[in-house]
PDB file of C-alpha atoms and ligand atoms in Angstrom:
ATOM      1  CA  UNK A 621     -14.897  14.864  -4.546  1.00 76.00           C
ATOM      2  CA  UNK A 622     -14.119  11.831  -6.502  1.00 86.00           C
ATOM      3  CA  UNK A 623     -15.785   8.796  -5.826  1.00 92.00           C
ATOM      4  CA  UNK A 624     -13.131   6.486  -7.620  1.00 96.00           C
ATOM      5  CA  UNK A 625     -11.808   2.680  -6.758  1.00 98.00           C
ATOM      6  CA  UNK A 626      -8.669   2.935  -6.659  1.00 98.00           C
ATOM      7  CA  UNK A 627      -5.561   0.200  -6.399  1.00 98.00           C
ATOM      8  CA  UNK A 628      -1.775   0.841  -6.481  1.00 98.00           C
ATOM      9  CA  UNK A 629       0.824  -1.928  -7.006  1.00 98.00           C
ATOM     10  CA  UNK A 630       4.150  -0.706  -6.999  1.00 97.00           C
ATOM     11  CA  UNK A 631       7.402  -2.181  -4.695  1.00 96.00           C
ATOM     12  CA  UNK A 632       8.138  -1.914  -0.676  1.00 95.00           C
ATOM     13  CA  UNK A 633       8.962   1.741   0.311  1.00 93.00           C
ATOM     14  CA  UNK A 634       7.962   3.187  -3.122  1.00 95.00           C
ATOM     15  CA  UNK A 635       5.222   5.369  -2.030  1.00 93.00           C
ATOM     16  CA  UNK A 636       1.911   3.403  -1.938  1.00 93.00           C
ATOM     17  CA  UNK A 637       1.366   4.919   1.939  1.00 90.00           C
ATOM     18  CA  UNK A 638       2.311   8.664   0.969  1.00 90.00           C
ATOM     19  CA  UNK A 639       0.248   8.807  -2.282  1.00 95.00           C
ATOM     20  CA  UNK A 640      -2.566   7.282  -0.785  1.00 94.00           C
ATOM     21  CA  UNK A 641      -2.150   9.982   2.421  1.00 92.00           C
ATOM     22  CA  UNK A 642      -2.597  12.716  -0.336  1.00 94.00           C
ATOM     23  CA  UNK A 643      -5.906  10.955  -2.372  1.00 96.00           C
ATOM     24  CA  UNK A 644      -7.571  10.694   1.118  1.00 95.00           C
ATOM     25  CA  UNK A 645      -6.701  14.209   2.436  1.00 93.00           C
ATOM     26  CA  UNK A 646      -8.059  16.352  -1.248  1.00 96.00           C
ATOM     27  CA  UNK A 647     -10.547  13.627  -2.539  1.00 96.00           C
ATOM     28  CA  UNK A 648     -12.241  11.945   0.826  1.00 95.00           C
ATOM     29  CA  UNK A 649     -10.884   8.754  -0.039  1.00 97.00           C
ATOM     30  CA  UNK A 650     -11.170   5.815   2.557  1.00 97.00           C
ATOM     31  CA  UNK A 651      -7.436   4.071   2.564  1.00 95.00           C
ATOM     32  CA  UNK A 652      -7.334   0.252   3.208  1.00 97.00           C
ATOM     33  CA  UNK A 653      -3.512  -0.902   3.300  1.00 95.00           C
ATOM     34  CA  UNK A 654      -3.508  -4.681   4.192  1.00 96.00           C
ATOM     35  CA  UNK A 655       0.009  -4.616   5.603  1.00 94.00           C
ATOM     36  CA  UNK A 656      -1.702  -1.832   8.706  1.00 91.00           C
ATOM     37  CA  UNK A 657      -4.924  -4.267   8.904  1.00 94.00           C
ATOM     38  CA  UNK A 658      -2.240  -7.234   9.530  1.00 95.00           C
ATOM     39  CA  UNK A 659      -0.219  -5.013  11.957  1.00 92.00           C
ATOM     40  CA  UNK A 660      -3.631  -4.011  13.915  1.00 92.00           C
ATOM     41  CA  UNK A 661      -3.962  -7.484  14.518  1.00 93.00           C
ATOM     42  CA  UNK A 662      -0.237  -7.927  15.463  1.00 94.00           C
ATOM     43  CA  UNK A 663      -0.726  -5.379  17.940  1.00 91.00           C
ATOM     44  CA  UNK A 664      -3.843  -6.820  19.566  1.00 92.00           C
ATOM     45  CA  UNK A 665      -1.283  -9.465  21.115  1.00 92.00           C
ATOM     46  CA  UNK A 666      -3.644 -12.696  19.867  1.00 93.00           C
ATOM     47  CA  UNK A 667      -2.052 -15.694  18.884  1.00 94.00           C
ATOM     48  CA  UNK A 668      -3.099 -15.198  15.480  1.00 93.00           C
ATOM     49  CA  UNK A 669      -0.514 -11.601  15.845  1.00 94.00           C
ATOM     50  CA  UNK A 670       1.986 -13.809  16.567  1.00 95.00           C
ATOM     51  CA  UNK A 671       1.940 -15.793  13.699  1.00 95.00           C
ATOM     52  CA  UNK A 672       1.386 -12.894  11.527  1.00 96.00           C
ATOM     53  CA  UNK A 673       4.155 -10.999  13.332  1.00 95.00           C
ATOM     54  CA  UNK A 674       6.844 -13.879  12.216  1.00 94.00           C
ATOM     55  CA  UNK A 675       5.443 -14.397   8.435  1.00 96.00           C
ATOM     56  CA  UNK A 676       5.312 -10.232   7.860  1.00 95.00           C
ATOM     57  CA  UNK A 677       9.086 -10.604   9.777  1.00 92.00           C
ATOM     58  CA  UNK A 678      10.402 -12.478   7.294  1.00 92.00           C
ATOM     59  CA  UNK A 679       8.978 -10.901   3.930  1.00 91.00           C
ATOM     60  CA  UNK A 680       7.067 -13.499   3.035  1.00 92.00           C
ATOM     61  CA  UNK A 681       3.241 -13.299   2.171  1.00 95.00           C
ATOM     62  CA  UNK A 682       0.580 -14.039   4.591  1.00 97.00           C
ATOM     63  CA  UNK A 683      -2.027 -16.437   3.591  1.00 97.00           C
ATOM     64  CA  UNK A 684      -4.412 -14.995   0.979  1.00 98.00           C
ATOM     65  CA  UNK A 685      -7.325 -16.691   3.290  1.00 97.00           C
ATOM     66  CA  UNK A 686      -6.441 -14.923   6.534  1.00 96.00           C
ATOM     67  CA  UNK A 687      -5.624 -11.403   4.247  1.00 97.00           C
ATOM     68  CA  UNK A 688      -8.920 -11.872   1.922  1.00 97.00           C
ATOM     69  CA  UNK A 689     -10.804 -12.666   5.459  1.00 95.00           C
ATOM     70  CA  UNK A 690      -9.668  -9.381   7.127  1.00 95.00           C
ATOM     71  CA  UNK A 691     -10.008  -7.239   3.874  1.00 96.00           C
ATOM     72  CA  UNK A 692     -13.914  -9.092   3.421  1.00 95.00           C
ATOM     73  CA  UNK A 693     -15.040  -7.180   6.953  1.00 95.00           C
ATOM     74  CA  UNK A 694     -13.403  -4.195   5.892  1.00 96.00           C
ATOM     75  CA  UNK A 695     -15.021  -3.898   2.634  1.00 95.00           C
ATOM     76  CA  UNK A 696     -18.391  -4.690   4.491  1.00 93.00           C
ATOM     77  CA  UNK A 697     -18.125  -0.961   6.367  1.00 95.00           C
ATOM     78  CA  UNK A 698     -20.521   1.902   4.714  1.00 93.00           C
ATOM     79  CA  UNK A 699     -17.688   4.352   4.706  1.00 94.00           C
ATOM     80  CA  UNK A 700     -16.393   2.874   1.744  1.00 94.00           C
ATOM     81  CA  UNK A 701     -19.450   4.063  -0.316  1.00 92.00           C
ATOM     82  CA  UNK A 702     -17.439   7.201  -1.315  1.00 91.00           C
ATOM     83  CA  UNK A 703     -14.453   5.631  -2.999  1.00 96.00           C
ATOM     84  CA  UNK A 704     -11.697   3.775  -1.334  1.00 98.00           C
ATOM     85  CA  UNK A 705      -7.995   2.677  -1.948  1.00 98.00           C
ATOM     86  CA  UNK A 706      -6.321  -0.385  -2.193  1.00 98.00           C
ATOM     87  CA  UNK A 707      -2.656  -0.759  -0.489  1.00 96.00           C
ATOM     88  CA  UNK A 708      -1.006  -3.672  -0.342  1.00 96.00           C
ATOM     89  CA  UNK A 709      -3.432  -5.479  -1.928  1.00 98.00           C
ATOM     90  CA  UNK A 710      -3.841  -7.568  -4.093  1.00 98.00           C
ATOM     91  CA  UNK A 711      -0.232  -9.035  -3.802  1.00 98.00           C
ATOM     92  CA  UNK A 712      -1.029 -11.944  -5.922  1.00 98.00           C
ATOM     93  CA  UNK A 713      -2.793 -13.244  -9.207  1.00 98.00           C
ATOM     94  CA  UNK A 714      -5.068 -14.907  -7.041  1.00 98.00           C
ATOM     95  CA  UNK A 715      -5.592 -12.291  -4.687  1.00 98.00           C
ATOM     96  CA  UNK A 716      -7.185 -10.217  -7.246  1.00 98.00           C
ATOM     97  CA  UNK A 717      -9.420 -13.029  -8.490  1.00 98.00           C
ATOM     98  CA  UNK A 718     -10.980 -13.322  -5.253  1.00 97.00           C
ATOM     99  CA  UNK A 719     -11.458  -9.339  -5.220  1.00 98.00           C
ATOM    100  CA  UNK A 720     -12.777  -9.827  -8.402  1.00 98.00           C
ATOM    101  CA  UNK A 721     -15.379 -11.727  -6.700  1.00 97.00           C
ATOM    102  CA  UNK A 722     -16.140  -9.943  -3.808  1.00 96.00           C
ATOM    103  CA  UNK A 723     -16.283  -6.263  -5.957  1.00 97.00           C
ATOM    104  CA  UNK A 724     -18.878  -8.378  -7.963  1.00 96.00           C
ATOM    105  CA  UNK A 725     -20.672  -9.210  -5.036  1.00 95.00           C
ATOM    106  CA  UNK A 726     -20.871  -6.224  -3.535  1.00 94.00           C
ATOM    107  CA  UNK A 727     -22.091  -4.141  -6.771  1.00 95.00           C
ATOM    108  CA  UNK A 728     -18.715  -2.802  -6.863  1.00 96.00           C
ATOM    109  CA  UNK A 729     -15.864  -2.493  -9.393  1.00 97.00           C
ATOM    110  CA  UNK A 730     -12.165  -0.737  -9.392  1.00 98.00           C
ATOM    111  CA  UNK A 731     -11.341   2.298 -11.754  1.00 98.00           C
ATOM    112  CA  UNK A 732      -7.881   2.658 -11.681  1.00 98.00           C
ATOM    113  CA  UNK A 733      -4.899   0.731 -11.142  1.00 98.00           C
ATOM    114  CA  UNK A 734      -1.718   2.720 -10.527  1.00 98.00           C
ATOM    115  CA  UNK A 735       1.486   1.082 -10.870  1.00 98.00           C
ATOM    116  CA  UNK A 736       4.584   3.238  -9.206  1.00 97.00           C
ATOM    117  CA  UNK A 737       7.691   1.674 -10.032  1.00 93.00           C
ATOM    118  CA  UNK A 738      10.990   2.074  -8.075  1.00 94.00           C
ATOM    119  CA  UNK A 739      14.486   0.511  -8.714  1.00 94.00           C
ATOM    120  CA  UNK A 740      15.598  -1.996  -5.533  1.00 95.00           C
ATOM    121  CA  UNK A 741      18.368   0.359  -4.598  1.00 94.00           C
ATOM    122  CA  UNK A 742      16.345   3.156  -4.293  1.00 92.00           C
ATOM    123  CA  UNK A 743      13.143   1.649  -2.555  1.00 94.00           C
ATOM    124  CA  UNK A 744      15.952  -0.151  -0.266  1.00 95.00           C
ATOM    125  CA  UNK A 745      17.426   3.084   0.788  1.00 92.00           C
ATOM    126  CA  UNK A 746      13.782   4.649   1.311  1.00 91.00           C
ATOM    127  CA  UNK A 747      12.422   1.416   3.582  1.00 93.00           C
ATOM    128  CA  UNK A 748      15.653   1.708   5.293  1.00 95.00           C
ATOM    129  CA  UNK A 749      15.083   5.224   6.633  1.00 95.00           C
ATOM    130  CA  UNK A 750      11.416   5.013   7.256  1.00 94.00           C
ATOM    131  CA  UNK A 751       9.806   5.994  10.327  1.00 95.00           C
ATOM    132  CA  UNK A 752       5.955   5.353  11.111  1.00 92.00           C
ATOM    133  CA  UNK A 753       3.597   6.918  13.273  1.00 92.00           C
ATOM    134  CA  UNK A 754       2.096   3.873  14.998  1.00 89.00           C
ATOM    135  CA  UNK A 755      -0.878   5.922  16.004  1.00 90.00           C
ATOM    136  CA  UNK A 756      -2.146   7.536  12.387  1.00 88.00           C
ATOM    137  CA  UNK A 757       0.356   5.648  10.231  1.00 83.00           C
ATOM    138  CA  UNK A 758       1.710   8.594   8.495  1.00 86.00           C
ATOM    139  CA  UNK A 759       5.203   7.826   6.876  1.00 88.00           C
ATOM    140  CA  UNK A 760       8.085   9.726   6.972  1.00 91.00           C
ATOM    141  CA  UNK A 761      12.188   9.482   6.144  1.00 92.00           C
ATOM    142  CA  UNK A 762      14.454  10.327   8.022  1.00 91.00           C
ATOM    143  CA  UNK A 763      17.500  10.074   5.365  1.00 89.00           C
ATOM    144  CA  UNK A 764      15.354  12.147   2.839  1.00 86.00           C
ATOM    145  CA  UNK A 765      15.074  15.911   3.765  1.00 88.00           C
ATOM    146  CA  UNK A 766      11.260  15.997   2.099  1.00 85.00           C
ATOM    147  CA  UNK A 767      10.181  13.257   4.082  1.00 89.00           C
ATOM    148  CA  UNK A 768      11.543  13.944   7.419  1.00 94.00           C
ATOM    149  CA  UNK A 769       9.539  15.145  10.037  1.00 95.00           C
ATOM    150  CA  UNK A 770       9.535  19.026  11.353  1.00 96.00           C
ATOM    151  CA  UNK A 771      10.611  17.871  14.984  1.00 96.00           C
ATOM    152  CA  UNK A 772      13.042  14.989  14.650  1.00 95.00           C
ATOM    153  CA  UNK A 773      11.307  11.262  15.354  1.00 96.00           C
ATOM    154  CA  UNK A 774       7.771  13.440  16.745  1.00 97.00           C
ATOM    155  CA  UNK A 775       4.884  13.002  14.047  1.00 97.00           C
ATOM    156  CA  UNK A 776       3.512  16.142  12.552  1.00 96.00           C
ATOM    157  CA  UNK A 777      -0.424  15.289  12.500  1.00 94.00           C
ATOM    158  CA  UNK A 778      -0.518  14.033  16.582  1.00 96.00           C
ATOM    159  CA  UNK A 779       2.709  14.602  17.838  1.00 97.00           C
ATOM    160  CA  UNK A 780       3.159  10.710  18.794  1.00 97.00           C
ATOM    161  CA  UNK A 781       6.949   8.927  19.022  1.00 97.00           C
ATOM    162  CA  UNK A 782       7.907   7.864  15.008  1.00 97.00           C
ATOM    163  CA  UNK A 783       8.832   3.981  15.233  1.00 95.00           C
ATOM    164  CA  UNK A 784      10.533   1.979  12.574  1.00 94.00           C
ATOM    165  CA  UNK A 785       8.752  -0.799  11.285  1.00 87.00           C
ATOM    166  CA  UNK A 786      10.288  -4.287  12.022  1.00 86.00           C
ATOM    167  CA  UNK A 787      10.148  -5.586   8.358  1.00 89.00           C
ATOM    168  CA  UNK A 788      11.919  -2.342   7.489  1.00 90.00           C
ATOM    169  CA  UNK A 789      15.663  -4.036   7.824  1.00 93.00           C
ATOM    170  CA  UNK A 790      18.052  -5.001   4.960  1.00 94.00           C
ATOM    171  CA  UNK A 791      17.168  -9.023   5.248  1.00 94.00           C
ATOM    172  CA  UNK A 792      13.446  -8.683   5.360  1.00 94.00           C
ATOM    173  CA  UNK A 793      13.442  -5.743   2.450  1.00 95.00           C
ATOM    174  CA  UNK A 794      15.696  -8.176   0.197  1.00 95.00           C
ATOM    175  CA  UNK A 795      13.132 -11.017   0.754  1.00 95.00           C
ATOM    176  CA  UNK A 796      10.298  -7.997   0.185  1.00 95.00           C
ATOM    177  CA  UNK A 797      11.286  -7.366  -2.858  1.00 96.00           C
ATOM    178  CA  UNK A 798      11.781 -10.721  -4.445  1.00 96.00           C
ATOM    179  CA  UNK A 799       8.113 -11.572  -3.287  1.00 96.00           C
ATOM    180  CA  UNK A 800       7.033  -8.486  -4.978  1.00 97.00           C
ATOM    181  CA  UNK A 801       9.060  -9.418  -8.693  1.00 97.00           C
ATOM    182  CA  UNK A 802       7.511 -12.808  -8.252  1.00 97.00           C
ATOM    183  CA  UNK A 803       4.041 -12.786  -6.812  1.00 97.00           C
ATOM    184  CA  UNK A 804       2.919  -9.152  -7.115  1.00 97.00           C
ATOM    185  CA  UNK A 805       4.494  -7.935 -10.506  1.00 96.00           C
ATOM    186  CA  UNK A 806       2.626 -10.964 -12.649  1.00 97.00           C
ATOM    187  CA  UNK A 807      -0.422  -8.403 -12.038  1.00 98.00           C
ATOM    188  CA  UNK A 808       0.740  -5.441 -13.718  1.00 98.00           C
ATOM    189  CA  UNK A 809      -0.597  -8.022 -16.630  1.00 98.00           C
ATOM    190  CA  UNK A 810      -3.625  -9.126 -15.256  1.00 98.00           C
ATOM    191  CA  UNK A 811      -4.562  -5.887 -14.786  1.00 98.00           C
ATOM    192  CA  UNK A 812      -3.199  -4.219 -18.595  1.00 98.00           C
ATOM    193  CA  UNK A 813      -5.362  -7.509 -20.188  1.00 98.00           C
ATOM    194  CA  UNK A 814      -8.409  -5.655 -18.156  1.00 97.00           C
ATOM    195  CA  UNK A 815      -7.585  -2.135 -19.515  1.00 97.00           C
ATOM    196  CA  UNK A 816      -7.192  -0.837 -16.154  1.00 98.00           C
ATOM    197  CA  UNK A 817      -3.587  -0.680 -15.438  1.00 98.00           C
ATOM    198  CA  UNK A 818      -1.875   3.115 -15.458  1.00 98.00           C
ATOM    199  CA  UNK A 819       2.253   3.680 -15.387  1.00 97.00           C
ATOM    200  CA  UNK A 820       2.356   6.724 -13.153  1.00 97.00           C
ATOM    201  CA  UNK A 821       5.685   8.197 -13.361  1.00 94.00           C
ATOM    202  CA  UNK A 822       7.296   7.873  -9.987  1.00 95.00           C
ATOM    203  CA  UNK A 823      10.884   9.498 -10.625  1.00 91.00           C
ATOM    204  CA  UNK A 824      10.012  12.928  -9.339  1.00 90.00           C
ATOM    205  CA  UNK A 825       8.965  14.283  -5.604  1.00 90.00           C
ATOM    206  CA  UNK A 826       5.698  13.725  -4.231  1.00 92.00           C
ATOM    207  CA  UNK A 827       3.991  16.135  -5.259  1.00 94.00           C
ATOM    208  CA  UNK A 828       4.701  15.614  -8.501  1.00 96.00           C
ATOM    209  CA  UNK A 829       3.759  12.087  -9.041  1.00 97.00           C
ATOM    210  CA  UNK A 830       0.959  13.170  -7.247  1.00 97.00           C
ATOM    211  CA  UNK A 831      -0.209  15.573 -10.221  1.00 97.00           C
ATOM    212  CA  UNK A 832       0.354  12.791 -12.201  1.00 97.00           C
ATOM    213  CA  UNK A 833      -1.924  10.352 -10.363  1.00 98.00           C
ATOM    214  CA  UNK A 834      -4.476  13.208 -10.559  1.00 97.00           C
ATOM    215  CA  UNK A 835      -4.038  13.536 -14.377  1.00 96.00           C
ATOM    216  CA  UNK A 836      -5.631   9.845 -14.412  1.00 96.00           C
ATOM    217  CA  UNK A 837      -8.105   9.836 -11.856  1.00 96.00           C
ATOM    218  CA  UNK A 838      -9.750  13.817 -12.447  1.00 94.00           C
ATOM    219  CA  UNK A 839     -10.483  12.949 -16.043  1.00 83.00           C
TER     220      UNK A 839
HETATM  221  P1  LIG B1564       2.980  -3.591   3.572  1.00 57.45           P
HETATM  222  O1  LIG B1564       2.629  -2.707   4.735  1.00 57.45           O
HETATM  223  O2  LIG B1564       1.990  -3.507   2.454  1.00 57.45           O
HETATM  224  O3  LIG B1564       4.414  -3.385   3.115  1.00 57.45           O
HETATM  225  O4  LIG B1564       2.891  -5.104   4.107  1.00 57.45           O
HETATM  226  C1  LIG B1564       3.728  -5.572   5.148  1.00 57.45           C
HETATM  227  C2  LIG B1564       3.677  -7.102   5.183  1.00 57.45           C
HETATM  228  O5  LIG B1564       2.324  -7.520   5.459  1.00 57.45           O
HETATM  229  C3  LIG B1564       4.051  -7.788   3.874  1.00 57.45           C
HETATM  230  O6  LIG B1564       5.452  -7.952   3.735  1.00 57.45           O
HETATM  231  C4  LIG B1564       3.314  -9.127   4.035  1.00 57.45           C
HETATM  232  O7  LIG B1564       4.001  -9.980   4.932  1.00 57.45           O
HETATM  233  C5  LIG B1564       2.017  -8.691   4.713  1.00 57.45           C
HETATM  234  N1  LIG B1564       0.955  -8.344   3.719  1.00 57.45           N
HETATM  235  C6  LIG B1564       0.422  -7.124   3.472  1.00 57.45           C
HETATM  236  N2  LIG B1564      -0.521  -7.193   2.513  1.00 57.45           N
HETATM  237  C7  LIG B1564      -0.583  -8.494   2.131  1.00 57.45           C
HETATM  238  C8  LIG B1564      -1.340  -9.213   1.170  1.00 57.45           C
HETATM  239  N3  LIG B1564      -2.236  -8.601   0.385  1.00 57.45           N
HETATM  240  N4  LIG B1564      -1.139 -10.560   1.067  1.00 57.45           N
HETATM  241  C9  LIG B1564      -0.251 -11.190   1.858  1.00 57.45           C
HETATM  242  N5  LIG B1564       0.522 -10.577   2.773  1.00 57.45           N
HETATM  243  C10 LIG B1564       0.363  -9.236   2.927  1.00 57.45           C
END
């Protein structure tokens, strides 16, 4: 067991949701990806879904109010305690002030952040091809022979349908990624200027930037 704070920043489809599936299932973790708090919400049907459903359609950025507001009551749970992960957030400079705030609060602080980088062409061709288990949110690929599933669109862990998410089409990815070179990258920054920022070599499979992620966080 580790009981680390971790937070990855790295582009759409560039392995935030797999790396994070491997930190919770060896070290315990708790995961906490924004972008499947917003979706939970989008699938409760409320009005408030709605609008999220057409901003998260579109590849823009939901409000850092209604995200900080969501991620507030998530960081208020006691399973947390042990060491969580942070995906999909913070997208912004002044997302991560406000975390900076609320850690504080709470007697908390982050370890690590991991940046995995990814060149648009490849993290286009890897959103393009992903398939999600809407009921345990495991990813998969179904261009990539590592990432696709053992029975074709069935999800290994519960056996449920695979779905593509919506925002996973070429319009929404383009305008995904351009938020992410404006808004998100100004943090890799923010974060080196705090001495927490890590480059985590991202050009291999898996597994093997998984080692590396281990490399930083074991020692
Ligand atoms: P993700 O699952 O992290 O790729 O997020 C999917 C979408 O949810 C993004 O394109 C945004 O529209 C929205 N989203 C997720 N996290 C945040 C955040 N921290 N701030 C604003 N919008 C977010």
């Amino acid at each position: 067991m580790i009981n680390k704070n971790i937070i990855f920043i790295a582009p759409p489809a560039a392995g935030k949701g797999t790396q994070s599936g491997f930190l919770v299932k060896k070290y315990g973790l708790v995961h906490i990806s924004t972008g499947d708090l917003l979706r939970d919400e989008v699938s409760s049907g409320s009005t408030l879904g709605n609008e999220l459903n057409e901003i998260m359609k579109s590849g823009k950025l939901v409000s850092d109010e209604i995200v900080g507001e969501l991620l507030k009551n998530r960081l208020m749970k006691d399973d947390i305690k042990n060491g969580f992960i942070l995906d999909g957030y913070p997208r912004n400079v002044s997302q991560a002030k406000f975390l900076d705030d609320m850690l504080q609060s709470l007697n908390m602080k982050i370890d690590h952040v991991l940046y995995l980088s990814m060149d648009r062409d490849t993290a286009m061709r890897r959103a393009l091809g992903r398939l999600t288990c809407p009921k345990c949110n495991a990813s998969y690929n179904k261009y990539e022979e590592i990432f696709k599933p053992k029975v074709d669109g069935i999800c290994d862990n519960d056996q449920t349908e695979l779905v593509s998410r919506s925002d996973d089409n070429e319009e929404t990815f383009k305008n995904r990624f351009d938020t992410y070179i404006k808004d998100t990258e100004p943090l890799l920054m923010y974060y080196d200027q705090k001495k927490l920022l890590r480059k985590i070599d991202n050009s291999g499979s898996p597994e093997e930037t998984f080692a590396k992620i281990e490399e930083v966080i074991c020692k």
